[in-house]
Coordinates of C-alpha atoms in Angstrom, one line a residue:
Chain A
M660 CA 47.9 -25.1 38.0
T661 CA 51.4 -24.2 37.0
L662 CA 54.2 -23.0 39.2
H663 CA 56.1 -20.0 38.0
E664 CA 59.5 -19.2 39.3
T665 CA 59.7 -15.5 40.0
L666 CA 62.9 -13.8 40.9
P667 CA 62.5 -11.1 43.5
A668 CA 65.6 -9.1 44.4
D669 CA 67.2 -9.7 47.7
T670 CA 68.2 -6.4 49.0
H671 CA 70.6 -7.7 51.6
D672 CA 72.8 -10.0 49.6
E673 CA 72.2 -8.1 46.3
K674 CA 71.3 -11.4 44.6
A675 CA 68.1 -12.9 43.4
I676 CA 66.5 -15.6 45.3
E677 CA 63.8 -17.9 43.8
R678 CA 60.5 -18.0 45.3
P679 CA 57.7 -20.1 43.8
S680 CA 54.4 -18.4 43.0
V681 CA 51.1 -19.6 41.5
Y682 CA 48.7 -17.5 39.5
V683 CA 45.6 -18.1 41.5
Y684 CA 43.1 -15.3 41.2
D685 CA 42.6 -13.9 37.7
A686 CA 41.6 -10.3 37.1
P687 CA 37.7 -10.8 37.0
V688 CA 37.9 -12.6 40.3
R689 CA 39.9 -9.8 41.9
I690 CA 37.7 -7.0 40.4
W691 CA 34.7 -8.9 41.8
H692 CA 36.3 -9.2 45.2
W693 CA 37.1 -5.5 45.6
G694 CA 33.8 -4.4 43.9
N695 CA 31.9 -6.6 46.3
A696 CA 33.8 -5.2 49.3
V697 CA 32.8 -1.6 48.3
S698 CA 29.2 -2.6 47.5
I699 CA 28.7 -4.6 50.7
L700 CA 30.1 -1.9 52.9
T701 CA 27.7 0.6 51.3
L702 CA 24.8 -1.8 51.4
A703 CA 25.3 -2.7 55.1
L704 CA 25.6 0.9 56.1
T705 CA 22.6 2.3 54.0
G706 CA 20.7 -0.8 54.9
Y707 CA 21.0 -0.3 58.6
L708 CA 19.9 3.3 58.1
I709 CA 16.8 2.2 56.2
G710 CA 15.9 -0.1 59.1
S711 CA 16.7 2.4 61.8
P712 CA 16.6 5.8 60.1
L713 CA 18.6 8.8 61.2
I714 CA 17.1 11.5 63.5
S715 CA 14.4 13.5 61.7
V716 CA 15.5 16.4 59.6
S717 CA 13.7 19.7 60.0
G718 CA 12.1 21.9 57.4
E719 CA 9.5 21.2 54.7
A720 CA 9.3 17.7 53.3
S721 CA 9.5 19.1 49.9
A722 CA 13.0 20.6 50.7
N723 CA 14.4 17.3 51.9
Y724 CA 15.1 13.9 50.4
L725 CA 17.4 12.2 52.9
M726 CA 15.7 8.9 53.3
G727 CA 15.1 8.8 49.5
R728 CA 18.9 9.3 48.8
I729 CA 19.9 6.7 51.4
R730 CA 17.5 4.3 49.7
F731 CA 18.8 5.2 46.3
I732 CA 22.3 4.5 47.2
H733 CA 21.2 1.2 48.7
F734 CA 19.4 0.3 45.5
A735 CA 22.3 1.5 43.3
A736 CA 24.8 -0.5 45.2
A737 CA 22.6 -3.5 45.2
Q738 CA 22.3 -3.3 41.3
T739 CA 26.1 -3.0 41.0
L740 CA 26.6 -6.0 43.3
T741 CA 24.1 -8.0 41.3
V742 CA 25.7 -7.2 37.9
L743 CA 29.1 -8.2 39.4
L744 CA 27.6 -11.4 40.7
I745 CA 26.2 -12.3 37.4
L746 CA 29.6 -11.6 35.7
R747 CA 31.2 -13.7 38.5
V748 CA 28.9 -16.7 37.9
Y749 CA 29.7 -16.5 34.2
W750 CA 33.4 -16.5 35.3
V751 CA 32.7 -19.7 37.2
F752 CA 32.3 -21.5 33.9
V753 CA 35.1 -19.8 31.9
G754 CA 37.6 -18.9 34.5
N755 CA 40.4 -21.1 36.0
V756 CA 39.9 -23.8 38.5
H757 CA 40.2 -21.4 41.4
A758 CA 37.3 -19.3 40.1
R759 CA 34.8 -22.0 41.0
Q760 CA 36.1 -22.9 44.4
I761 CA 33.8 -21.0 46.6
F762 CA 30.6 -21.8 44.4
Y763 CA 30.4 -25.3 45.6
V764 CA 31.8 -27.7 48.3
P765 CA 33.0 -31.2 47.2
I766 CA 31.1 -32.9 50.0
W767 CA 31.6 -36.3 48.2
S768 CA 35.5 -36.1 48.4
G769 CA 37.1 -37.9 51.3
R770 CA 40.3 -36.0 50.8
F771 CA 38.5 -32.7 51.1
W772 CA 37.1 -33.6 54.5
K773 CA 40.5 -35.0 55.7
E774 CA 42.1 -31.6 54.8
W775 CA 39.2 -29.8 56.2
S776 CA 39.6 -31.5 59.6
H777 CA 43.3 -30.8 59.5
E778 CA 42.6 -27.1 59.1
V779 CA 40.1 -27.1 61.9
R780 CA 42.7 -28.8 64.2
R781 CA 45.2 -26.1 63.1
Y782 CA 42.8 -23.3 64.1
M783 CA 42.3 -25.0 67.4
F784 CA 46.1 -25.0 68.0
M785 CA 46.1 -28.7 67.9
T786 CA 48.6 -29.0 65.1
R787 CA 51.3 -26.6 63.9
Q788 CA 51.9 -28.0 60.5
T789 CA 50.8 -25.7 57.7
K790 CA 49.8 -27.2 54.4
K791 CA 50.1 -25.2 51.3
Y792 CA 47.2 -24.6 49.0
A793 CA 47.2 -22.7 45.7
G794 CA 43.7 -21.4 46.3
H795 CA 41.6 -21.5 49.4
N796 CA 42.2 -24.2 52.1
P797 CA 39.3 -26.6 52.5
L798 CA 38.0 -24.9 55.6
A799 CA 38.2 -21.5 54.0
R800 CA 36.3 -22.8 51.0
F801 CA 33.7 -24.4 53.2
T802 CA 33.2 -21.3 55.3
M803 CA 33.1 -19.0 52.2
F804 CA 30.5 -21.1 50.5
L805 CA 28.4 -21.4 53.6
L806 CA 28.8 -17.9 55.1
F807 CA 29.4 -15.8 52.1
T808 CA 28.2 -17.3 48.7
L809 CA 24.9 -18.6 49.9
P810 CA 24.1 -15.5 52.0
L811 CA 25.0 -13.4 49.0
F812 CA 22.5 -15.0 46.7
F813 CA 20.0 -15.0 49.6
M814 CA 20.5 -11.2 50.0
V815 CA 20.2 -10.6 46.3
I816 CA 17.0 -12.6 46.0
T817 CA 15.3 -11.2 49.1
G818 CA 16.6 -7.8 48.2
F819 CA 14.9 -7.8 44.8
A820 CA 11.8 -9.2 46.2
L821 CA 11.6 -6.2 48.7
E822 CA 12.4 -3.8 45.9
S823 CA 9.6 -5.3 43.8
E824 CA 7.2 -4.1 46.5
G825 CA 7.9 -0.5 45.6
A826 CA 8.5 -1.1 42.0
G827 CA 5.1 -2.5 41.6
R828 CA 3.4 -5.8 40.5
D829 CA 4.2 -5.3 36.8
S830 CA 7.9 -4.6 37.4
W831 CA 10.5 -7.1 36.2
E832 CA 11.7 -7.4 39.8
Y833 CA 8.2 -8.8 40.7
V834 CA 8.0 -11.0 37.7
L835 CA 11.4 -12.6 38.6
F836 CA 11.1 -12.7 42.4
D837 CA 7.3 -13.0 43.2
W838 CA 8.0 -16.6 44.3
V839 CA 9.7 -15.3 47.4
F840 CA 6.3 -14.1 48.6
S841 CA 5.0 -17.7 48.4
I842 CA 7.7 -18.7 51.0
W843 CA 7.0 -15.6 53.2
P844 CA 3.5 -14.2 52.4
N845 CA 4.1 -11.4 54.9
S846 CA 7.0 -9.3 53.6
Q847 CA 7.8 -8.3 57.2
D848 CA 9.4 -11.7 57.4
I849 CA 11.4 -11.0 54.3
H850 CA 12.6 -7.8 55.9
T851 CA 13.6 -9.6 59.1
N852 CA 15.5 -12.3 57.2
H853 CA 17.2 -9.6 55.0
H854 CA 18.4 -8.0 58.2
L855 CA 19.7 -11.3 59.6
G856 CA 21.5 -12.0 56.3
M857 CA 23.2 -8.6 56.6
W858 CA 24.5 -9.5 60.1
G859 CA 25.5 -12.9 58.8
I860 CA 27.7 -11.2 56.1
V861 CA 29.1 -8.6 58.7
I862 CA 30.1 -11.7 60.8
F863 CA 31.7 -13.2 57.7
V864 CA 33.6 -10.1 57.0
I865 CA 35.1 -9.8 60.5
V866 CA 36.2 -13.5 60.4
H867 CA 37.4 -13.1 56.8
I868 CA 39.6 -10.0 57.5
Y869 CA 41.0 -11.6 60.6
V870 CA 41.8 -14.9 59.0
A871 CA 43.4 -13.3 56.0
V872 CA 45.7 -11.2 58.1
R873 CA 46.6 -14.0 60.4
E874 CA 47.2 -16.4 57.6
D875 CA 49.4 -13.9 55.8
I876 CA 51.7 -13.8 58.9
M877 CA 51.4 -17.3 60.1
S878 CA 51.3 -19.5 57.0
R879 CA 54.2 -17.9 55.3
Q880 CA 52.1 -17.7 52.1
G881 CA 51.0 -14.5 50.4
I882 CA 47.4 -14.3 51.2
I883 CA 46.5 -10.6 51.1
S884 CA 48.8 -9.7 48.1
S885 CA 47.2 -12.6 46.1
M886 CA 43.9 -10.7 46.0
I887 CA 45.7 -7.7 44.6
S888 CA 48.2 -9.2 42.2
G889 CA 46.5 -12.5 41.7
E890 CA 49.8 -14.4 42.5
R891 CA 50.4 -16.4 45.6
F892 CA 54.0 -16.6 46.9
F893 CA 55.2 -19.4 49.1
K894 CA 57.9 -17.9 51.3
D895 CA 59.2 -21.3 52.5
M896 CA 60.9 -23.5 50.0
E897 CA 60.9 -26.8 51.8
D898 CA 58.7 -29.6 50.9
Chain B
M123 CA -37.2 -20.6 49.2
A124 CA -39.1 -18.7 46.5
T125 CA -37.7 -18.6 43.0
A126 CA -34.8 -16.3 42.8
E127 CA -35.5 -12.8 41.7
T128 CA -34.1 -11.6 38.3
F129 CA -32.6 -8.2 37.9
Y130 CA -35.7 -7.1 36.1
D131 CA -37.8 -8.1 39.0
V132 CA -35.7 -5.9 41.3
I133 CA -35.9 -3.0 38.9
R134 CA -39.7 -3.3 38.8
R135 CA -39.8 -3.7 42.6
Q136 CA -38.1 -0.3 42.9
G137 CA -40.9 1.4 41.0
I138 CA -39.5 1.6 37.5
T139 CA -42.1 1.0 34.8
R140 CA -41.7 -1.5 31.9
R141 CA -41.7 1.5 29.6
S142 CA -38.8 3.1 31.4
F143 CA -37.0 -0.2 31.5
T144 CA -37.2 -0.8 27.7
K145 CA -36.2 2.9 27.1
F146 CA -33.1 2.3 29.4
C147 CA -32.1 -0.7 27.5
S148 CA -32.5 1.0 24.1
L149 CA -30.6 4.1 25.2
T150 CA -27.8 2.2 26.7
A151 CA -27.4 0.0 23.6
A152 CA -27.4 3.0 21.4
S153 CA -25.0 5.0 23.5
L154 CA -22.6 2.1 23.6
G155 CA -22.8 1.9 19.8
F156 CA -24.3 -1.6 19.7
G157 CA -26.3 -3.1 16.8
S158 CA -30.1 -3.0 16.5
G159 CA -30.6 -6.4 18.3
A160 CA -28.6 -5.3 21.3
A161 CA -31.5 -3.6 23.2
T162 CA -33.6 -6.7 23.1
A163 CA -30.7 -8.9 24.1
M164 CA -30.0 -6.7 27.1
A165 CA -33.6 -6.5 28.1
E166 CA -33.8 -10.4 27.9
A167 CA -30.6 -10.8 29.9
L168 CA -31.9 -8.6 32.7
E169 CA -35.1 -10.3 32.6
T170 CA -33.9 -13.8 32.8
K171 CA -30.6 -13.5 34.7
E172 CA -31.1 -14.5 38.3
R173 CA -29.4 -12.6 41.1
V174 CA -26.3 -14.6 42.3
P175 CA -27.1 -16.7 45.3
V176 CA -24.7 -16.1 48.2
I177 CA -24.3 -18.4 51.2
W178 CA -22.5 -16.6 54.0
M179 CA -21.1 -18.8 56.8
H180 CA -19.3 -18.1 60.0
G181 CA -16.5 -20.2 61.5
L182 CA -14.2 -19.0 64.3
E183 CA -14.4 -15.3 64.0
C184 CA -15.5 -12.1 65.8
T185 CA -18.1 -10.8 63.2
C186 CA -16.0 -7.7 62.5
C187 CA -16.3 -8.5 58.8
S188 CA -20.1 -8.4 58.9
E189 CA -19.9 -5.2 61.0
S190 CA -17.8 -3.7 58.3
F191 CA -19.7 -5.0 55.4
I192 CA -23.1 -3.5 56.6
R193 CA -21.4 -0.1 56.7
S194 CA -20.6 0.0 52.9
A195 CA -21.5 3.3 51.4
H196 CA -20.6 2.7 47.8
P197 CA -22.5 0.7 46.9
L198 CA -24.9 0.9 49.9
V199 CA -25.1 -2.5 51.5
K200 CA -28.9 -2.5 51.2
D201 CA -28.4 -2.3 47.4
V202 CA -26.0 -5.2 47.5
V203 CA -28.1 -7.4 49.7
L204 CA -31.5 -6.6 48.3
S205 CA -30.7 -5.9 44.6
M206 CA -27.4 -7.3 43.4
I207 CA -27.1 -10.7 45.2
S208 CA -29.6 -13.1 46.7
L209 CA -28.2 -13.5 50.2
D210 CA -30.0 -16.7 50.9
Y211 CA -28.2 -17.7 54.1
D212 CA -26.4 -15.7 56.6
E213 CA -26.4 -16.8 60.2
M214 CA -26.0 -13.3 61.3
I215 CA -28.9 -11.6 59.7
M216 CA -31.3 -14.2 58.4
A217 CA -34.7 -14.8 59.9
A218 CA -34.8 -18.5 59.6
A219 CA -33.3 -20.6 62.3
G220 CA -32.7 -24.3 63.2
H221 CA -33.9 -26.9 60.6
Q222 CA -35.3 -24.2 58.4
A223 CA -32.0 -22.5 58.1
E224 CA -30.3 -25.9 57.4
A225 CA -33.0 -26.7 54.7
I226 CA -31.9 -23.5 52.8
L227 CA -28.4 -24.9 52.5
E228 CA -29.7 -28.3 51.2
E229 CA -31.9 -26.5 48.7
T230 CA -29.2 -24.1 47.4
K231 CA -26.8 -26.8 47.1
A232 CA -29.2 -28.9 45.0
K233 CA -30.8 -26.1 43.0
Y234 CA -27.8 -23.8 42.2
K235 CA -25.1 -26.4 41.9
G236 CA -21.9 -24.8 40.7
K237 CA -23.7 -21.3 40.6
Y238 CA -23.7 -20.0 44.1
I239 CA -21.0 -18.1 46.0
L240 CA -19.9 -19.4 49.3
A241 CA -18.7 -16.5 51.5
V242 CA -16.9 -17.5 54.6
E243 CA -16.2 -15.3 57.5
G244 CA -13.7 -16.9 60.0
N245 CA -12.0 -20.2 59.7
P246 CA -12.3 -23.9 60.7
P247 CA -10.3 -25.3 63.6
L248 CA -9.0 -28.7 62.7
N249 CA -7.6 -29.9 66.0
E250 CA -9.7 -32.6 67.8
D251 CA -11.5 -33.4 64.6
G252 CA -12.8 -29.8 64.4
M253 CA -14.6 -30.0 67.7
F254 CA -13.6 -26.4 68.7
C255 CA -16.3 -25.0 66.4
I256 CA -19.6 -26.8 66.2
D257 CA -22.3 -25.5 63.9
G258 CA -25.7 -27.2 63.5
G259 CA -24.5 -30.2 65.5
R260 CA -21.4 -31.0 63.4
P261 CA -17.9 -29.6 63.1
F262 CA -17.8 -26.4 61.1
V263 CA -15.0 -27.8 58.9
E264 CA -17.4 -30.5 57.6
K265 CA -20.1 -28.0 56.9
L266 CA -17.6 -25.9 55.0
R267 CA -16.3 -28.8 52.9
W268 CA -19.9 -29.8 52.2
M269 CA -21.1 -26.4 51.0
A270 CA -17.9 -25.8 49.1
E271 CA -18.4 -28.9 47.0
D272 CA -21.0 -27.3 44.8
A273 CA -20.0 -23.7 45.0
M274 CA -18.8 -21.5 42.0
A275 CA -16.2 -19.9 44.2
V276 CA -15.4 -19.3 47.8
I277 CA -14.8 -15.8 49.2
A278 CA -12.6 -15.8 52.3
W279 CA -13.6 -12.8 54.2
G280 CA -11.1 -11.2 56.5
A281 CA -7.7 -12.1 58.0
C282 CA -9.3 -15.2 59.7
A283 CA -10.4 -16.9 56.6
A284 CA -7.6 -15.6 54.4
W285 CA -4.6 -16.1 56.8
G286 CA -5.8 -17.4 60.2
C287 CA -5.7 -14.2 62.3
V288 CA -5.7 -14.2 66.1
Q289 CA -7.1 -17.7 66.6
A290 CA -4.2 -19.0 64.5
A291 CA -1.6 -17.0 66.2
N292 CA 1.2 -18.9 67.9
P293 CA 0.7 -21.5 69.5
N294 CA -2.7 -21.9 67.8
P295 CA -4.2 -24.4 70.2
T296 CA -7.3 -25.2 68.1
Q297 CA -5.3 -25.4 64.9
A298 CA -7.4 -22.8 63.2
T299 CA -6.7 -23.1 59.5
P300 CA -7.3 -20.6 56.7
I301 CA -9.9 -21.5 54.1
D302 CA -7.4 -22.1 51.2
K303 CA -5.6 -24.8 53.3
V304 CA -8.9 -26.7 53.6
I305 CA -10.7 -26.1 50.2
H306 CA -8.4 -27.0 47.4
D307 CA -10.6 -27.6 44.4
K308 CA -12.5 -24.3 44.2
P309 CA -11.2 -20.7 43.5
V310 CA -10.7 -19.0 46.9
I311 CA -10.8 -15.3 46.8
K312 CA -9.0 -13.9 49.8
V313 CA -10.2 -10.5 51.1
P314 CA -7.9 -10.0 54.0
G315 CA -8.2 -7.3 56.7
C316 CA -9.3 -7.3 60.3
P317 CA -11.9 -6.3 59.1
P318 CA -11.6 -5.7 55.4
I319 CA -12.7 -2.3 54.2
A320 CA -16.5 -2.3 53.6
E321 CA -16.2 -0.9 50.1
V322 CA -13.6 -3.6 49.3
M323 CA -16.0 -6.3 50.4
T324 CA -18.9 -4.9 48.4
G325 CA -16.6 -4.1 45.5
V326 CA -15.5 -7.7 45.2
I327 CA -19.2 -8.8 45.1
T328 CA -20.3 -6.1 42.8
F329 CA -17.4 -7.2 40.4
I330 CA -18.6 -10.7 40.3
T331 CA -22.3 -9.9 39.8
T332 CA -21.6 -7.3 37.3
F333 CA -19.1 -9.0 35.1
D334 CA -20.2 -12.5 35.8
K335 CA -16.5 -13.6 36.4
L336 CA -14.1 -13.7 39.3
P337 CA -11.8 -10.8 39.8
E338 CA -8.1 -11.2 38.9
L339 CA -6.2 -12.5 41.8
D340 CA -2.6 -12.0 42.8
R341 CA -0.1 -14.7 43.8
Q342 CA -1.6 -14.8 47.4
G343 CA -5.1 -15.1 46.1
R344 CA -6.2 -11.5 46.8
P345 CA -8.1 -9.4 44.2
K346 CA -5.5 -7.5 42.4
M347 CA -7.6 -4.3 42.1
F348 CA -7.6 -3.8 45.9
Y349 CA -4.4 -5.5 47.2
S350 CA -1.7 -4.9 44.7
Q351 CA -0.2 -1.9 46.4
R352 CA 1.0 -1.2 49.9
I353 CA -0.5 1.3 52.3
H354 CA 3.1 2.9 52.1
D355 CA 2.8 3.3 48.2
K356 CA -0.2 5.5 48.4
C357 CA 0.2 7.0 51.9
Y358 CA -0.3 10.7 52.2
R359 CA 2.6 10.9 54.7
R360 CA 5.0 9.3 52.2
P361 CA 6.8 12.6 51.4
H362 CA 7.8 12.7 55.1
F363 CA 9.3 9.3 54.7
D364 CA 11.3 10.2 51.7
A365 CA 12.4 13.4 53.3
G366 CA 13.6 11.5 56.5
Q367 CA 11.0 13.1 58.8
F368 CA 9.7 10.8 61.4
V369 CA 7.6 10.7 64.5
E370 CA 10.1 9.8 67.2
E371 CA 7.8 9.8 70.2
W372 CA 4.0 9.9 70.4
D373 CA 3.8 13.4 71.7
D374 CA 6.6 15.1 69.9
E375 CA 6.7 17.9 67.3
G376 CA 6.8 15.4 64.5
A377 CA 3.6 13.7 65.7
R378 CA 1.9 17.1 65.7
K379 CA 3.2 17.9 62.2
G380 CA 2.0 14.6 60.8
Y381 CA 5.4 13.1 60.0
C382 CA 5.9 9.5 58.9
L383 CA 5.1 6.9 61.6
Y384 CA 7.8 4.5 60.3
K385 CA 9.9 4.7 63.5
T386 CA 6.9 4.1 65.7
G387 CA 6.3 0.8 64.1
C388 CA 4.0 1.5 61.1
K389 CA 3.6 -1.6 59.0
G390 CA 2.5 0.4 56.0
P391 CA 5.6 -0.7 54.0
T392 CA 4.7 -4.3 54.3
T393 CA 1.0 -4.2 54.1
Y394 CA -1.1 -4.7 51.0
N395 CA -4.5 -3.1 51.3
A396 CA -6.5 -0.2 50.0
C397 CA -6.8 1.9 53.3
S398 CA -4.7 4.7 52.0
T399 CA -6.8 5.1 48.9
V400 CA -10.3 4.0 49.8
R401 CA -10.1 4.8 53.5
W402 CA -12.8 4.0 56.0
N403 CA -16.3 5.2 56.9
E404 CA -17.1 6.7 53.6
G405 CA -13.6 7.8 53.0
V406 CA -13.4 9.8 56.2
S407 CA -10.0 8.5 57.5
F408 CA -7.8 5.7 58.1
P409 CA -5.3 4.7 61.0
I410 CA -2.3 6.7 59.7
Q411 CA -4.5 9.8 59.1
S412 CA -5.6 9.4 62.7
G413 CA -2.0 9.5 63.9
H414 CA -1.4 5.8 64.6
G415 CA 0.8 3.5 62.5
C416 CA -0.7 0.7 60.4
I417 CA -0.7 -2.6 62.3
G418 CA -0.6 -4.7 59.2
C419 CA -4.0 -6.4 59.9
S420 CA -4.4 -7.7 56.3
E421 CA -1.1 -9.4 56.3
E422 CA -0.3 -13.1 57.0
G423 CA 0.4 -13.9 60.7
F424 CA 0.3 -10.2 61.8
W425 CA -0.3 -11.2 65.4
D426 CA 3.0 -13.1 65.4
Q427 CA 5.1 -10.2 64.1
G428 CA 5.9 -8.8 67.5
S429 CA 4.9 -5.3 68.8
F430 CA 2.7 -3.0 66.7
Y431 CA 5.2 -0.4 67.6
D432 CA 8.4 -1.9 66.4
R433 CA 9.7 -1.8 62.8
L434 CA 11.7 -5.1 63.3
T435 CA 10.0 -8.3 64.3
N436 CA 10.7 -9.9 67.6
L437 CA 12.4 -13.3 67.1
H438 CA 11.1 -15.6 69.8
Q439 CA 13.4 -18.5 68.9
F440 CA 16.0 -16.8 71.0
G441 CA 13.9 -17.0 74.1
I442 CA 14.5 -13.4 75.0
E443 CA 12.9 -10.3 73.5
A444 CA 15.2 -9.6 70.5
D445 CA 15.0 -8.4 66.9
A446 CA 17.2 -9.1 64.0
D447 CA 19.5 -6.2 64.7
K448 CA 20.0 -6.9 68.4
I449 CA 20.8 -10.6 67.5
G450 CA 23.1 -9.7 64.7
L451 CA 24.9 -7.1 66.8
T452 CA 25.3 -9.6 69.8
A453 CA 26.6 -12.4 67.4
A454 CA 29.0 -10.0 65.8
G455 CA 30.3 -9.0 69.3
I456 CA 30.7 -12.6 70.2
V457 CA 32.5 -13.3 67.0
G458 CA 34.7 -10.3 67.6
G459 CA 35.6 -11.4 71.1
A460 CA 36.3 -14.9 70.0
I461 CA 38.6 -13.5 67.3
A462 CA 40.5 -11.3 69.8
A463 CA 40.9 -14.3 72.0
H464 CA 42.0 -16.4 69.1
A465 CA 44.6 -13.8 68.0
A466 CA 45.9 -13.5 71.7
V467 CA 46.4 -17.3 71.8
T468 CA 48.1 -17.2 68.3
A469 CA 50.5 -14.5 69.5
I470 CA 51.3 -16.4 72.7
K471 CA 51.8 -19.6 70.8
R472 CA 54.1 -17.8 68.4
V473 CA 56.2 -16.3 71.1
T474 CA 56.6 -19.5 73.0
T475 CA 57.4 -21.5 69.8
K476 CA 60.1 -19.0 69.0
R477 CA 61.5 -19.4 72.5
E478 CA 61.5 -23.2 72.1
K479 CA 63.3 -22.8 68.8
A480 CA 65.9 -20.5 70.3
D481 CA 66.3 -22.8 73.3
A482 CA 66.8 -25.8 71.0

């Protein structure tokens, strides 16, 4: 990683101060992040409504297509999310070092676990010292891998398995994902797990937003803006 | 046991003359556009081909499969039993008993090695060395393994033989085990359902006897021709599902109008069977047509999927009655509360730290 020296204007003293910044998240990663955010919001809402449908509409069945539309939106958002995920996995191999962070956890690295436990202690208010990381801190990386990356793949796989049920036995969805039915022969179980996966991701989103806002304030590093501009600023110059 | 009848014997027995039989063969060969030798070949095949011997055994079961089977209309069960197959052994409907009955098994095993079909209704319990189901003085599982050794194929009738059904439901004290978990070296055709549809049962047998091969099976071992679509895919109430029109309560306007039973727990969207196409009792009706949701009886572990009237499965791991959505919502609430508390502590810490700094 390379440190760029950027020169933001200081409005009070009318002179430029130097703040170090690192280019962390390149454009594909940022596009993926926000594309994901929109798709996941859509998927969670429509998915919930598929499991627990809205109150019945009146009139002839031929004049209504509410459930059909909700399901269409769910499937369309799912396909979008999947295409984005495929591009993202491609970017793991060609992007910068930060692009592969949340796709694996270096469980073999002693340093990782040392820093990980430091972050846990910091969140338990046991230490006040903030360490600077260009990308995710080890705890964030660990949590994202466990509570986001893995569930995301799980949701895509179970989702396509469920879609194959309607698409039919000769559909590409079934050809690719029929093995899911060997794990859970009764697709009712796949439905249940797909629901649980949704709630897992909802919980991740709650924690994710809280931690991002909190870190932005507390750690004196640009967290939220880094997912928009790609650059992370370090507000304190010491160390 | 007498020598097995050929198809020609059956045709003659039903009052068709030799002349009519040869005419039938010639006409069929001609209409199918076969060569001159085909008529003779067909006649010879029908004259020499023996009916397929079938051994029908019963393990832990309730006999609803047999009850369903005898009600088949297309083909009529009498035609299946008397003309298409040679049902040499069936504990339910055979005249022989005791040693005579056991002798049939020995004889079939020796005489038709690799040629007979073993149809199994119910399943073997494996706990306590199989002592929960004793048949002819020995555990049923032994008899099953012994007869399966020389069978051409095994048909697993019903949810019991295919998946385990009620006797395998949690906690499964007898360790009732589906056939394909016990017999590994023979093709096992699963025909699930509690019971399976009569026409599906006779249809599977008819296919085997007519084409002399086993039907194409899906990943779960079920015949594709009957089990590759869900009840939901061919349900006549499907338009109401797509429209978003549901029965909310059992006696509401939607129930009277025949709306979709999804919200009252219909398992049609997760159940693979032919009920919505073949229907029951000569195609008269099927559960959804009678106003009740599908209970998913042809699916694996359907007894352990919670209430018949809930869309979401009860998850008993949590000790209380809860489904995925309730658990998810509770967990999200707990996490939300924890975050609020964490944020509060953060704020307090920050204020106190600032004070300390100001004091210093």
